[in-house]
Coordinates of C-alpha atoms in Angstrom, one line a residue:
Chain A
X67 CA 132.5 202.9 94.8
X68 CA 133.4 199.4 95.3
X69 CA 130.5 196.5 94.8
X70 CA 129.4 195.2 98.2
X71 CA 130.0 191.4 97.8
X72 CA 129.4 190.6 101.1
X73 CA 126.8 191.9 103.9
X74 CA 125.9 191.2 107.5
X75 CA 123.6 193.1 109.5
X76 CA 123.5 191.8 113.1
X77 CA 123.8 188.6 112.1
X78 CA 122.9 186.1 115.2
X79 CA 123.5 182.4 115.1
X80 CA 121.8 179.7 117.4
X81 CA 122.9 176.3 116.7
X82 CA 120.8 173.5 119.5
X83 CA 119.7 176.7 121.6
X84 CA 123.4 177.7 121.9
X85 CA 124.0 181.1 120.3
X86 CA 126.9 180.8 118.1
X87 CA 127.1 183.7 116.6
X88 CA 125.5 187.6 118.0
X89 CA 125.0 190.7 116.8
X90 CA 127.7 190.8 113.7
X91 CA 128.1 193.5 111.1
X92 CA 130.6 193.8 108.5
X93 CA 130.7 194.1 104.6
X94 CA 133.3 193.2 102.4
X95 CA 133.9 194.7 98.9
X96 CA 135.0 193.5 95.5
X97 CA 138.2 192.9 95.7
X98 CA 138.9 192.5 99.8
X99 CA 141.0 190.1 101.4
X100 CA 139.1 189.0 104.2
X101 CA 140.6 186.8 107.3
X102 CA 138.5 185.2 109.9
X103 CA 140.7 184.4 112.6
X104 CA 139.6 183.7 116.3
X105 CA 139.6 180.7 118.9
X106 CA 137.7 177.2 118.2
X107 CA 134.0 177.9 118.6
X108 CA 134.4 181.3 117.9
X109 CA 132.0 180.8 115.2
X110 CA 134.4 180.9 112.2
X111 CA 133.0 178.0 110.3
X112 CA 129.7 178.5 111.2
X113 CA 129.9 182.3 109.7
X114 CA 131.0 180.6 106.3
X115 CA 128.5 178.3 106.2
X116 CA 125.9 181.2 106.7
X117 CA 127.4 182.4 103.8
X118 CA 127.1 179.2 101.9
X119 CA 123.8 179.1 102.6
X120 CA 124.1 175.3 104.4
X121 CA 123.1 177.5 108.0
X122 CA 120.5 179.1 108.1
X123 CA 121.0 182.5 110.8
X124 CA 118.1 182.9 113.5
X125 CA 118.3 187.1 113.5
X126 CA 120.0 189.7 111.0
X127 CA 120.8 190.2 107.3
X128 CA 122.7 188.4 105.4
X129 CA 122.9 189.1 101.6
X130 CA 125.9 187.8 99.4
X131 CA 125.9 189.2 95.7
X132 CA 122.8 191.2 96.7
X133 CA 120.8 188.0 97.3
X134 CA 120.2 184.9 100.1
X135 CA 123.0 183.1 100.8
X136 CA 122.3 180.1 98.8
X137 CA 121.7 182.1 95.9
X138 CA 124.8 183.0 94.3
X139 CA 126.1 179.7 93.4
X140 CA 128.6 179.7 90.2
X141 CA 130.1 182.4 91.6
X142 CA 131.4 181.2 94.7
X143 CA 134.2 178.9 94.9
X144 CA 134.4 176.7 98.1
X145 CA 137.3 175.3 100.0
X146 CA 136.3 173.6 102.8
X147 CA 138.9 172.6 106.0
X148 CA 139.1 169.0 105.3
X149 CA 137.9 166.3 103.2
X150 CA 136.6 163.1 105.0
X151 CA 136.7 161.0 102.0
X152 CA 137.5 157.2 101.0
X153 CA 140.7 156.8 100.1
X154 CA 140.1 154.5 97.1
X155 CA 137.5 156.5 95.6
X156 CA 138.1 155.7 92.1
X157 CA 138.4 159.3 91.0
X158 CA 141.6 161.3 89.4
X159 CA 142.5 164.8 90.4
X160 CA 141.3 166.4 87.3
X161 CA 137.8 165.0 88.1
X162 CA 137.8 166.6 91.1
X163 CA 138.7 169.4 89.4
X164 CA 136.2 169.1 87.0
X165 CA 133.6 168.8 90.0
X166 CA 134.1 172.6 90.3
X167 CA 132.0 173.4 87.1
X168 CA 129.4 171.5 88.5
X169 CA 127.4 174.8 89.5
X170 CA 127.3 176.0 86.0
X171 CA 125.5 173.3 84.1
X172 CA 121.8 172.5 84.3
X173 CA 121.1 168.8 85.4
X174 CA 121.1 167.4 82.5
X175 CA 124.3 168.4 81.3
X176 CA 127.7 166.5 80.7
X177 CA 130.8 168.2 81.3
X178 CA 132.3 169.2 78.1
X179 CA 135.4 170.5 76.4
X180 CA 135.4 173.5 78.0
X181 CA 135.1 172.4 81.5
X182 CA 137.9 170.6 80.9
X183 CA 140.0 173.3 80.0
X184 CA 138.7 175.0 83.1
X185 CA 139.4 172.2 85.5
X186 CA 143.5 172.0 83.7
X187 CA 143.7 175.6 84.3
X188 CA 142.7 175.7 87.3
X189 CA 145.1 172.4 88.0
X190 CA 148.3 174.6 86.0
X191 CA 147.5 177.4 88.7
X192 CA 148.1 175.5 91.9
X193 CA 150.7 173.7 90.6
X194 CA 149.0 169.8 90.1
X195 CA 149.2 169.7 86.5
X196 CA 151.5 167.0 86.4
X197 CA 149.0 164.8 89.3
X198 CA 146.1 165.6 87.2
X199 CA 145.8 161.8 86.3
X200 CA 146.6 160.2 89.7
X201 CA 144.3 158.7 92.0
X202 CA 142.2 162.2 94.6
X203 CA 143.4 159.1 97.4
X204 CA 146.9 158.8 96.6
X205 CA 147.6 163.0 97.2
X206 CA 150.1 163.9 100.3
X207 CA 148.0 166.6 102.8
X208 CA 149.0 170.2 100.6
X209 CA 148.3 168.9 97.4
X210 CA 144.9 167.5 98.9
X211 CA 144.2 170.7 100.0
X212 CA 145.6 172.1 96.5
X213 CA 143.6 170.0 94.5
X214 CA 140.4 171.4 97.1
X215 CA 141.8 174.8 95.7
X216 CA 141.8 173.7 92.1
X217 CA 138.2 172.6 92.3
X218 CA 136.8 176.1 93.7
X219 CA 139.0 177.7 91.6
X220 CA 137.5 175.7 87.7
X221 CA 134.1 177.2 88.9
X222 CA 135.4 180.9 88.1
X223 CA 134.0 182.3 91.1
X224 CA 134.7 185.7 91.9
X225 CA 134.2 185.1 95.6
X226 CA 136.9 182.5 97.2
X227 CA 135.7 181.4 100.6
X228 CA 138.5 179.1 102.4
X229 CA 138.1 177.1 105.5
X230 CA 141.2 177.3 107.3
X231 CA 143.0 175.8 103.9
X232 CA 146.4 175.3 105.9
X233 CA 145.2 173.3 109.1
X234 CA 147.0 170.1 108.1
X235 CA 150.0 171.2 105.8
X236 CA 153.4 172.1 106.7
X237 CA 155.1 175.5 107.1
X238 CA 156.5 175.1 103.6
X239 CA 153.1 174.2 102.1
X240 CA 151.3 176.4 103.7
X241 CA 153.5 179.3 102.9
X242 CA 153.1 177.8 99.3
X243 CA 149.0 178.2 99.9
X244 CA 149.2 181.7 100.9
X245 CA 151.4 183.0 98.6
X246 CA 148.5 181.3 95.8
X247 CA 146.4 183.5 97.4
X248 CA 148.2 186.7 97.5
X249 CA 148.5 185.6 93.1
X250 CA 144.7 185.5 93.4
X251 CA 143.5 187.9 95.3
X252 CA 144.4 190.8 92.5
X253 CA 141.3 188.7 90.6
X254 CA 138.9 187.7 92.5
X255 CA 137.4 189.0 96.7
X256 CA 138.9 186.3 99.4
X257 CA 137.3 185.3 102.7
X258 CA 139.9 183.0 104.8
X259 CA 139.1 181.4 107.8
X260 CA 142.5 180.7 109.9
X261 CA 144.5 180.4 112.8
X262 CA 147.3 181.8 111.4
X263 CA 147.5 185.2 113.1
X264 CA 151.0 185.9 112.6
X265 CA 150.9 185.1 108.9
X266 CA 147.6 186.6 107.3
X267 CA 148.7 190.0 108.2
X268 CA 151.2 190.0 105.9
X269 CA 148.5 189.1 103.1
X270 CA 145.2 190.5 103.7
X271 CA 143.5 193.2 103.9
X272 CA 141.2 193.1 106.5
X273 CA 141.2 190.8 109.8
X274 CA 137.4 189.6 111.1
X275 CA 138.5 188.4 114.6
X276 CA 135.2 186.3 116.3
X277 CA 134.8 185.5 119.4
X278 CA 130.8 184.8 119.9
X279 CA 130.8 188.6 120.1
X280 CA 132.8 190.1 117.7
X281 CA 135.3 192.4 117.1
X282 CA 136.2 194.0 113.8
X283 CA 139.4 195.0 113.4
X284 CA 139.4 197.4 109.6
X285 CA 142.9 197.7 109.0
X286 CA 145.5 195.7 110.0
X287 CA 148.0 198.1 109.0
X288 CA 146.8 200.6 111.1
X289 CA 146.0 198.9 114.1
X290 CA 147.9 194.9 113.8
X291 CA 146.0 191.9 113.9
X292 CA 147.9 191.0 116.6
X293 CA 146.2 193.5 119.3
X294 CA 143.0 192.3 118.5
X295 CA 144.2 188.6 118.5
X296 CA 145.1 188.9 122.1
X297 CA 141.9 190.3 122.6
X298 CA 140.2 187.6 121.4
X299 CA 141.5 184.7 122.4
X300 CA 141.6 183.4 125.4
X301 CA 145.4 182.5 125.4
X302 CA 148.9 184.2 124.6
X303 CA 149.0 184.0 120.7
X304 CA 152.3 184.0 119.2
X305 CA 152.8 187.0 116.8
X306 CA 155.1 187.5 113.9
X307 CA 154.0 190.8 112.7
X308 CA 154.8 192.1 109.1
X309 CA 154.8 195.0 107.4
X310 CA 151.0 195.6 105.4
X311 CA 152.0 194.9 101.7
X312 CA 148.2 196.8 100.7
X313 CA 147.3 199.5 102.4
X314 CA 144.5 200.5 102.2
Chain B
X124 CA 126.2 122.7 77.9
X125 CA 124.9 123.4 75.0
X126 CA 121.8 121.8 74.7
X127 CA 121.3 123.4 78.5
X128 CA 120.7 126.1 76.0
X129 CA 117.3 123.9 74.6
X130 CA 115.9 124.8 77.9
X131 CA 113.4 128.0 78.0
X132 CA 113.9 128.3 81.7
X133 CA 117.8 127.8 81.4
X134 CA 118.0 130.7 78.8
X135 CA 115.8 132.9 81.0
X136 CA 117.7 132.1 84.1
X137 CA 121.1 133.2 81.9
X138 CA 119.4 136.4 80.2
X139 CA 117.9 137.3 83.6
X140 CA 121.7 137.3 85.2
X141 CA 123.3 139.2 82.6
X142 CA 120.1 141.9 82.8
X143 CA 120.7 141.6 86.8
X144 CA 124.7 142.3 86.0
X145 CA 124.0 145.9 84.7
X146 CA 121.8 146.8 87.5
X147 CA 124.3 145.3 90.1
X148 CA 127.3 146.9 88.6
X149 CA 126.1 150.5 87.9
X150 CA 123.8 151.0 90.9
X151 CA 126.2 148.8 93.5
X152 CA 128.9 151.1 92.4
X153 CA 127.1 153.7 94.3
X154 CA 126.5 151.7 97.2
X155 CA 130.1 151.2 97.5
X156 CA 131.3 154.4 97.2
X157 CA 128.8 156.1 99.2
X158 CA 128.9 153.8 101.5
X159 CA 125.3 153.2 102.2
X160 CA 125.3 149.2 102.3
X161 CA 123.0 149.1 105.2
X162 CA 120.3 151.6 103.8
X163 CA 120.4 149.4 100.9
X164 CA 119.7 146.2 103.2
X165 CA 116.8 147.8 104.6
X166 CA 115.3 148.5 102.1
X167 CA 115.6 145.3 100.5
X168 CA 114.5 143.6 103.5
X169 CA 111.4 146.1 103.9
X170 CA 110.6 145.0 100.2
X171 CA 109.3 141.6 101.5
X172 CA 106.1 143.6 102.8
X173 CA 105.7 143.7 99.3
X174 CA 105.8 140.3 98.4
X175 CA 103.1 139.8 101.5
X176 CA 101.3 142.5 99.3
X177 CA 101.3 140.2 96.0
X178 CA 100.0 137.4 97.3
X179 CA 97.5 139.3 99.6
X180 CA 96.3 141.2 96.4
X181 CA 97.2 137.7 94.5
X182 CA 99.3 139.4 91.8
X183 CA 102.9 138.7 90.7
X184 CA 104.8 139.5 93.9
X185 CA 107.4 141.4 92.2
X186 CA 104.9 144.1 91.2
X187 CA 103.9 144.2 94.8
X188 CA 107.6 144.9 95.5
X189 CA 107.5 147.2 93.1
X190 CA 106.1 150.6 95.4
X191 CA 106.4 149.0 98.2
X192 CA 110.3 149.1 98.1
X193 CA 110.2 152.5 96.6
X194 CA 108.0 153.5 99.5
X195 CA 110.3 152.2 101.8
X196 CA 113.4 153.8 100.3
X197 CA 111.9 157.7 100.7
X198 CA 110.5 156.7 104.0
X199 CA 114.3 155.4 104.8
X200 CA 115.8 158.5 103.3
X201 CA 113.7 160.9 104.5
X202 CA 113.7 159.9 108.1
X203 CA 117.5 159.2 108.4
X204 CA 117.8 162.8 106.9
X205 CA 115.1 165.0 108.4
X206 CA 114.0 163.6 111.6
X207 CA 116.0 163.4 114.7
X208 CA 116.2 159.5 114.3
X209 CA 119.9 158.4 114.6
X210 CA 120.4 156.9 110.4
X211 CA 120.9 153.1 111.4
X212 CA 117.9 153.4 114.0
X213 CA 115.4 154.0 111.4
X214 CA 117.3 151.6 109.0
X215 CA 116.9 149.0 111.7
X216 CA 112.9 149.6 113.1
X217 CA 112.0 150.1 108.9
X218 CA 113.9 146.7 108.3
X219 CA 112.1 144.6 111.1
X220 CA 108.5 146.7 110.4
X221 CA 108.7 145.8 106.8
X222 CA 109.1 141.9 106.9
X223 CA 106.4 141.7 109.7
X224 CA 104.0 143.5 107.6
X225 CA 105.2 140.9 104.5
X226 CA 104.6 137.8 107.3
X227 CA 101.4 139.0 108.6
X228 CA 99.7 139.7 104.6
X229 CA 101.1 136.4 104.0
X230 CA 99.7 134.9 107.2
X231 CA 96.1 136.6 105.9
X232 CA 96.3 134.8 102.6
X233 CA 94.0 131.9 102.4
X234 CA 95.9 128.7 101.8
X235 CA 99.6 127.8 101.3
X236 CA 102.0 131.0 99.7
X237 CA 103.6 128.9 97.1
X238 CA 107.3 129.8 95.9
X239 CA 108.0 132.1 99.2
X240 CA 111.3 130.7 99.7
X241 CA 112.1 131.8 96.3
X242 CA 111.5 134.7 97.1
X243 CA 113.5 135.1 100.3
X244 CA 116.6 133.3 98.7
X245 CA 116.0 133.6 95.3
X246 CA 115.6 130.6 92.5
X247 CA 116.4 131.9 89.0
X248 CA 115.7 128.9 87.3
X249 CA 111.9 130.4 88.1
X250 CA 112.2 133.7 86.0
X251 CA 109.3 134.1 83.6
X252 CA 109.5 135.6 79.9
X253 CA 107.1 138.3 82.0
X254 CA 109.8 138.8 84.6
X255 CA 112.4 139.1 81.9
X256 CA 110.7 141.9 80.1
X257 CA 110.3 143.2 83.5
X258 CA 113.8 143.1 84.3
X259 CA 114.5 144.5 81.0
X260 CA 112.8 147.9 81.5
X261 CA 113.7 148.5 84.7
X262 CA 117.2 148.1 84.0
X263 CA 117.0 150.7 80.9
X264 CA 115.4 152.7 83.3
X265 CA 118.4 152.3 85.9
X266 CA 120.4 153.2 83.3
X267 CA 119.3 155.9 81.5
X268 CA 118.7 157.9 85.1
X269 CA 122.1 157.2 85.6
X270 CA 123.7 158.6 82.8
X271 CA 121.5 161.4 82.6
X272 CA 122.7 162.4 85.6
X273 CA 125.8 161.2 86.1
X274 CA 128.0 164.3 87.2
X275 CA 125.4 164.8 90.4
X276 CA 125.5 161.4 91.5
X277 CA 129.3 161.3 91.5
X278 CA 129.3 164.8 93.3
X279 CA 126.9 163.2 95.6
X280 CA 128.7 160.4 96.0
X281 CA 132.6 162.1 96.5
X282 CA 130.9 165.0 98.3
X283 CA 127.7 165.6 99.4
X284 CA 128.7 169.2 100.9
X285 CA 130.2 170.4 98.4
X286 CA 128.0 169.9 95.2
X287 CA 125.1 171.4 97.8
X288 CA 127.1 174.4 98.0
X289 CA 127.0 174.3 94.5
X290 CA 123.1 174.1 94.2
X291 CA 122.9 170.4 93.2
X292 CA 119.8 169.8 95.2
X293 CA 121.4 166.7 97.2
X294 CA 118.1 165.7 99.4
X295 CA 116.2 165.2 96.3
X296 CA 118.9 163.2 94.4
X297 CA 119.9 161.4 97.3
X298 CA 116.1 160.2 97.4
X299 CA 116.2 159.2 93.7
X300 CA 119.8 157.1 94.6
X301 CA 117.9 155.3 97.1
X302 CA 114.8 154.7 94.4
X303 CA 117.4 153.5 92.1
X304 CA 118.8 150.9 94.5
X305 CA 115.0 149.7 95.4
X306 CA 114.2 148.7 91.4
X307 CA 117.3 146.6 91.4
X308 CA 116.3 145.0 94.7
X309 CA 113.1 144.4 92.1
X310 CA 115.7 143.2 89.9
X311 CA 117.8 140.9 91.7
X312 CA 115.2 139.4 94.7
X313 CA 114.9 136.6 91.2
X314 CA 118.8 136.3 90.9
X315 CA 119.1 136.4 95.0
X316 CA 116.0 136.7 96.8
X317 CA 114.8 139.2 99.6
X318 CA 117.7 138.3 102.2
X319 CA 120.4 137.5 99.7
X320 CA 120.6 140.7 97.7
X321 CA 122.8 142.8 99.5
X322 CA 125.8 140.8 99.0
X323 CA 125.2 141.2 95.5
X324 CA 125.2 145.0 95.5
X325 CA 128.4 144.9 97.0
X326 CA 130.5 142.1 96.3
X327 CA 130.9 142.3 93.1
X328 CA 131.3 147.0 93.4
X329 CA 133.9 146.3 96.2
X330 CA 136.2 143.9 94.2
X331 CA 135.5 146.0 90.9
X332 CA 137.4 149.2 93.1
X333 CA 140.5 147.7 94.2
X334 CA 141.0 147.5 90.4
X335 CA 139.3 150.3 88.8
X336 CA 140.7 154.3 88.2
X337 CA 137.2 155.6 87.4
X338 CA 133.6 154.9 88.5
X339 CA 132.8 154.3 85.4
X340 CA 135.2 152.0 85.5
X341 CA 134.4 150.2 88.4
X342 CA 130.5 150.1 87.0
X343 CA 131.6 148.0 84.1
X344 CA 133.8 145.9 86.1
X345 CA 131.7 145.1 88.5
X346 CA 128.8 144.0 85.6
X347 CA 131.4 141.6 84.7
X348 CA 132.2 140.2 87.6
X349 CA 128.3 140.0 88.5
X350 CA 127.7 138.3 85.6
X351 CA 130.3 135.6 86.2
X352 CA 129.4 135.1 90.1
X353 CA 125.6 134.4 88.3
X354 CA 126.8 132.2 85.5
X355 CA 129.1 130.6 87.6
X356 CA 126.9 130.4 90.4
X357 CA 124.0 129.3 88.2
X358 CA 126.4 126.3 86.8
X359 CA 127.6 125.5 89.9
X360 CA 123.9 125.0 91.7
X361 CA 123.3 122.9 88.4
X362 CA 126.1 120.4 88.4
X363 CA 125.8 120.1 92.3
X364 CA 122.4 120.2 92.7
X365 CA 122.5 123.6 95.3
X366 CA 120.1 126.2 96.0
X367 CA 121.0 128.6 92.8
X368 CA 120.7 132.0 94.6
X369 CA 122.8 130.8 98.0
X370 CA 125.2 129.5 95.4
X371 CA 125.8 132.9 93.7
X372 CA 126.3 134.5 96.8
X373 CA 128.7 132.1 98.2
X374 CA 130.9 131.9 94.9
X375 CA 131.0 136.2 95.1
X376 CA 132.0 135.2 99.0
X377 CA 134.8 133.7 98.2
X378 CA 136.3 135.8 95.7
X379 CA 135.9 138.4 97.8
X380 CA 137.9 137.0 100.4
X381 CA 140.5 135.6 98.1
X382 CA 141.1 139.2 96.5
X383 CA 141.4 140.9 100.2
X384 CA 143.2 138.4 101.6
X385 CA 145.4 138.4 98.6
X386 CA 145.8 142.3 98.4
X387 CA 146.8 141.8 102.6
X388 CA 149.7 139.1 101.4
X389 CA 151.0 141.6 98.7
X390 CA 151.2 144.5 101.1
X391 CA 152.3 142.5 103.5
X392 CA 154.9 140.8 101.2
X393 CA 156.3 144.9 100.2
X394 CA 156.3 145.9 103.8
X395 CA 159.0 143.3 104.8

């Protein structure tokens, strides 16, 4: 049997007295692809950051690697949705990178040789080796959101969690982003928050549509991502449906 | 200007600006990056409850400042993040708060506070050999902290989210960030007094970026250029008979706007 990575046990969320989240279950395995998809304030973000640990939930379970959310840092990597940052931070793109190995050294710590390796390597695999020296400011939209990647990705983490990483990136980019992904994915479980309904079917394994109450769809193969997305949200979703390159 | 050199308090007032410079450059760096100019205003301004506190306890102000400012930094930080006290709220009633409490100790001294306007607007041609050594340590401090934990402060600094996601414990280094800043208020009320000091944690970080690829970088830049806005200040009050810490200020002023108004003109000049 597969590890459980991931669990939730009727998981319930109140953020200012308004419930967020309510009454979620799910697991996810090594290995899963995992999307999140759902309408805004569906409580896609706040789910993740349950997971992270930065929320704490009012009712349920949650356990990631067996333990608190919280807990299992070094072997989570992070993407988060966007990046409100100055401009003219005077910081390159490897040492953004190199930020990503932050969760494996003890305070006192420099980054060594090794991090450095990990932070190029992680650069070569998203494709910004040749920015690696260039100003974080002075990156277009996808190869912000690459170099995001890059970071989670020097950590070595076996669990990827990605805030809706295509948001602000064109169709080319983003098809670019998910096809990174579907490389990953054979090494490492995924959790993707999106609004790309049409596209993640084609890539993941599993679809998580919220929508304060949830609803759990366990195979998109079987039963498409796309009945469930016109369940959930509240207006006519366009759907480009694919065939399931994993079946389960 | 050599035999300025013959001078004790001429030597001090140059080896307390170049101690000053390394303070200013490394920890006004931070300021300027993470944006937290204001904080950094308050508590310097809340500081001058402790130089009410020296002369109240008749001590050397400065070691009055000392807790006082560090006080006021975790109070700051601890309120603007835990409480439900919008940030520049409690920067604002801790700002105000702080100077009464320094004019009301002073007000309780018996007899006339000597030197208070150095205080407020600084007079390096004041600094003591004691104040030196001061200086001294609390600048090795400054910069040993900052070394030794270099990679947090930057992650901190770029972002704060992410390196709590990856268990740097941000609160608590945020706290010591804001302790850090408070000793070189210690440093610099000398160099610029109580009210002046904030331009000198930024002026010389926010020219030092336009030209600068790395922080540390921009940390050693910025020393530079604080040591010449304080040498050249310090000459300049000397041959025109000025107010030495308004003169400093002034003379980072203007290069200031001379380098953004110039960088405007180029980017001007490429857009036609």
């Amino acid at each position: 049997m597969k590890r459980e990575v991931i669990r939730c046990e009727r998981l319930g969320v109140e953020i200012g007295g308004v419930s967020v989240l309510k009454g979620l279950s799910f697991s996810v395995a090594e290995g899963d692809f995992l999307a999140i998809v759902g309408p805004n304030g569906g409580g896609k973000t706040t789910l993740l950051r349950v997971l992270l640990g930065l929320q704490k939930p009012s009712e349920g379970v949650v356990q990631v690697f067996g333990a608190a959310p919280g807990r299992a840092v070094g072997r989570i990597g992070y993407v988060p949705q966007r990046l409100f940052f100055d401009r003219e931070f005077p910081l390159s793109v490897r040492d953004v990178a190199l930020m990503g190995r932050i969760a494996l050294k003890t305070p006192f710590q420099h980054y060594g040789k090794a991090d450095m390796q990990a932070a190029d390597e992680a650069l070569r695999i998203v494709g910004l080796s040749a920015l690696s020296n260039r100003r974080i400011g002075a990156l277009s939209g996808g190869e912000l959101q690459r170099a995001l990647i890059a970071r989670a990705l020097a950590g070595k983490p076996q669990l990827l969690l990605l805030d809706e990483p295509t948001a602000s990136v064109d169709p080319e980019m983003k098809t670019t982003i998910y096809d990174l992904l579907d490389h990953l994915k054979s090494t490492m479980t995924i959790v993707l928050v999106t609004h790309d309904t049409g596209t993640v079917s084609r890539f993941v394994g599993r679809v998580l549509c919220l929508n304060c109450s949830m609803v759990l769809r366990e195979n998109p193969s079987a039963s498409p991502c796309g009945e469930a997305a016109q369940q959930v949200y509240p207006y006519p979703v366009d759907l480009l449906l694919h065939e399931s390159r994993n079946p389960r | 200007m050599p035999d300025l050199f013959a001078y004790e308090f001429i030597r001090n007032a140059v080896l307390a600006s170049l101690f000053a410079s390394v303070a200013c450059g490394i920890i006004g760096s931070y300021v300027v990056v993470k944006k937290i100019g204001f904080i950094s205003g308050g508590i310097a301004h809340t500081a001058f409850g402790g130089i009410g506190l020296g002369y109240y306890l008749g001590i050397n102000p400065l070691f009055g400042v000392i807790p006082f400012s560090l006080a006021a930094a975790i109070a700051i930080g601890l309120l603007s993040r835990k409480a439900k006290v919008a940030e520049d709220t409690a920067i604002g009633a801790f700002w105000a708060v702080g100077m009464a409490v320094g004019v009301i100790l002073i007000g309780l001294t018996p007899g006339y506070a000597p030197n208070l306007f150095s205080y407020l607007f600084g007079n390096i041609l004041t600094v003591s050999v004691a104040d030196l050594w001061m200086i001294a340590v609390l600048d090795i401090l400054i910069a040993a902290l900052t070394w030794l934990f270099s990679k947090e402060f930057l992650a901190l600094s770029f972002d704060e989210e992410y390196a709590e996601v990856s268990g740097v414990k941000t609160t608590r280094f945020y706290l010591l960030l804001l302790c850090l800043i408070a000793l070189t208020v210690v440093i610099l009320v000398r160099v610029a007094g109580i009210v002046l000091v904030i331009a000198l944690l930024t002026i010389p970080a926010a020219i030092a970026r336009v030209f600068s690829s790395t922080l540390r970088g921009m940390m050693g830049l910025a020393t530079v250029l604080s040591a010449l806005f304080c040498l050249g200040g310090l000459w300049l009050s000397w041959q025109l008979d000025l107010a030495s810490g308004a003169t400093i200020i002034m003379l980072a002023g203007i290069a200031f706007l001379l380098v953004h108004s110039g960088r405007s003109f180029i980017s001007f000049l490429k857009a036609r």
